[in-house]
Amino acid sequence: MSERHELSGTTGRTSPITFYRQVVAELRKVVWPTRPQVVNYFFVVLVFVLFMMAIVAGLDYGFGKAMFAVFA
């Protein structure tokens, strides 16, 4: 028997029904975001991704121009 099992006190596998009940019980404890929070998070992520895309596109353009200037 492994040390992990000895410490946890479990000796066998959990049945699928017990596992499902435990999952549902844990999901009931989750504090779900409200719709305005989700919308706010969506726009924050969208702006961040667009900003990062602009940085990467600018670097790509700049390095591309530099490579053509060096090797052309």
PDB file of C-alpha atoms in Angstrom:
ATOM      1  CA  MET A   1       0.000   0.000   0.000  1.00  0.00           C
ATOM      2  CA  SER A   2       1.391   3.403  -0.923  1.00  0.00           C
ATOM      3  CA  GLU A   3       2.056   6.156   1.552  1.00  0.00           C
ATOM      4  CA  ARG A   4      -0.560   8.367  -0.054  1.00  0.00           C
ATOM      5  CA  HIS A   5      -3.340   5.866   0.551  1.00  0.00           C
ATOM      6  CA  GLU A   6      -2.285   5.354   4.148  1.00  0.00           C
ATOM      7  CA  LEU A   7      -2.383   9.074   4.808  1.00  0.00           C
ATOM      8  CA  SER A   8      -5.750   9.651   3.191  1.00  0.00           C
ATOM      9  CA  GLY A   9      -7.413   6.722   4.928  1.00  0.00           C
ATOM     10  CA  THR A  10      -8.989   5.345   1.757  1.00  0.00           C
ATOM     11  CA  THR A  11      -8.483   1.718   0.892  1.00  0.00           C
ATOM     12  CA  GLY A  12     -10.486   1.280  -2.321  1.00  0.00           C
ATOM     13  CA  ARG A  13     -11.788   3.030  -5.358  1.00  0.00           C
ATOM     14  CA  THR A  14     -14.745   5.365  -5.208  1.00  0.00           C
ATOM     15  CA  SER A  15     -17.819   4.165  -7.061  1.00  0.00           C
ATOM     16  CA  PRO A  16     -18.947   6.281 -10.036  1.00  0.00           C
ATOM     17  CA  ILE A  17     -22.168   7.262  -8.244  1.00  0.00           C
ATOM     18  CA  THR A  18     -20.278   8.457  -5.164  1.00  0.00           C
ATOM     19  CA  PHE A  19     -17.830  10.330  -7.373  1.00  0.00           C
ATOM     20  CA  TYR A  20     -20.707  12.039  -9.212  1.00  0.00           C
ATOM     21  CA  ARG A  21     -22.352  13.035  -5.915  1.00  0.00           C
ATOM     22  CA  GLN A  22     -19.080  14.480  -4.663  1.00  0.00           C
ATOM     23  CA  VAL A  23     -18.607  16.443  -7.881  1.00  0.00           C
ATOM     24  CA  VAL A  24     -22.119  17.885  -7.642  1.00  0.00           C
ATOM     25  CA  ALA A  25     -21.559  18.772  -3.973  1.00  0.00           C
ATOM     26  CA  GLU A  26     -18.313  20.584  -4.822  1.00  0.00           C
ATOM     27  CA  LEU A  27     -19.911  22.454  -7.729  1.00  0.00           C
ATOM     28  CA  ARG A  28     -22.622  23.729  -5.383  1.00  0.00           C
ATOM     29  CA  LYS A  29     -19.876  25.377  -3.300  1.00  0.00           C
ATOM     30  CA  VAL A  30     -18.538  27.337  -6.292  1.00  0.00           C
ATOM     31  CA  VAL A  31     -19.296  31.043  -6.325  1.00  0.00           C
ATOM     32  CA  TRP A  32     -20.362  31.542  -9.936  1.00  0.00           C
ATOM     33  CA  PRO A  33     -19.842  34.987 -11.540  1.00  0.00           C
ATOM     34  CA  THR A  34     -22.846  37.107 -12.389  1.00  0.00           C
ATOM     35  CA  ARG A  35     -23.699  37.984 -15.987  1.00  0.00           C
ATOM     36  CA  PRO A  36     -22.269  41.546 -15.700  1.00  0.00           C
ATOM     37  CA  GLN A  37     -19.020  40.112 -14.306  1.00  0.00           C
ATOM     38  CA  VAL A  38     -18.761  37.647 -17.190  1.00  0.00           C
ATOM     39  CA  VAL A  39     -19.380  40.426 -19.724  1.00  0.00           C
ATOM     40  CA  ASN A  40     -16.790  42.614 -17.996  1.00  0.00           C
ATOM     41  CA  TYR A  41     -14.202  39.791 -17.941  1.00  0.00           C
ATOM     42  CA  PHE A  42     -14.929  39.072 -21.621  1.00  0.00           C
ATOM     43  CA  PHE A  43     -14.169  42.647 -22.654  1.00  0.00           C
ATOM     44  CA  VAL A  44     -11.046  42.827 -20.486  1.00  0.00           C
ATOM     45  CA  VAL A  45      -9.713  39.642 -22.098  1.00  0.00           C
ATOM     46  CA  LEU A  46     -10.725  40.839 -25.574  1.00  0.00           C
ATOM     47  CA  VAL A  47      -8.880  44.157 -25.165  1.00  0.00           C
ATOM     48  CA  PHE A  48      -5.803  42.388 -23.775  1.00  0.00           C
ATOM     49  CA  VAL A  49      -5.718  39.879 -26.643  1.00  0.00           C
ATOM     50  CA  LEU A  50      -6.134  42.624 -29.247  1.00  0.00           C
ATOM     51  CA  PHE A  51      -3.338  44.618 -27.594  1.00  0.00           C
ATOM     52  CA  MET A  52      -1.010  41.601 -27.613  1.00  0.00           C
ATOM     53  CA  MET A  53      -1.919  40.860 -31.251  1.00  0.00           C
ATOM     54  CA  ALA A  54      -1.004  44.445 -32.162  1.00  0.00           C
ATOM     55  CA  ILE A  55       2.372  44.119 -30.414  1.00  0.00           C
ATOM     56  CA  VAL A  56       3.164  40.805 -32.128  1.00  0.00           C
ATOM     57  CA  ALA A  57       2.003  42.105 -35.532  1.00  0.00           C
ATOM     58  CA  GLY A  58       4.125  45.237 -35.110  1.00  0.00           C
ATOM     59  CA  LEU A  59       7.198  43.235 -34.146  1.00  0.00           C
ATOM     60  CA  ASP A  60       6.618  40.834 -37.033  1.00  0.00           C
ATOM     61  CA  TYR A  61       6.309  43.722 -39.477  1.00  0.00           C
ATOM     62  CA  GLY A  62       9.375  45.467 -38.072  1.00  0.00           C
ATOM     63  CA  PHE A  63      11.569  42.363 -38.087  1.00  0.00           C
ATOM     64  CA  GLY A  64      10.350  41.490 -41.576  1.00  0.00           C
ATOM     65  CA  LYS A  65      11.305  44.937 -42.887  1.00  0.00           C
ATOM     66  CA  ALA A  66      14.661  44.692 -41.113  1.00  0.00           C
ATOM     67  CA  MET A  67      15.406  41.299 -42.661  1.00  0.00           C
ATOM     68  CA  PHE A  68      14.539  42.539 -46.151  1.00  0.00           C
ATOM     69  CA  ALA A  69      16.760  45.595 -45.560  1.00  0.00           C
ATOM     70  CA  VAL A  70      19.665  43.404 -44.412  1.00  0.00           C
ATOM     71  CA  PHE A  71      19.420  40.629 -46.997  1.00  0.00           C
ATOM     72  CA  ALA A  72      18.028  42.455 -50.025  1.00  0.00           C
TER      73      ALA A  72
END
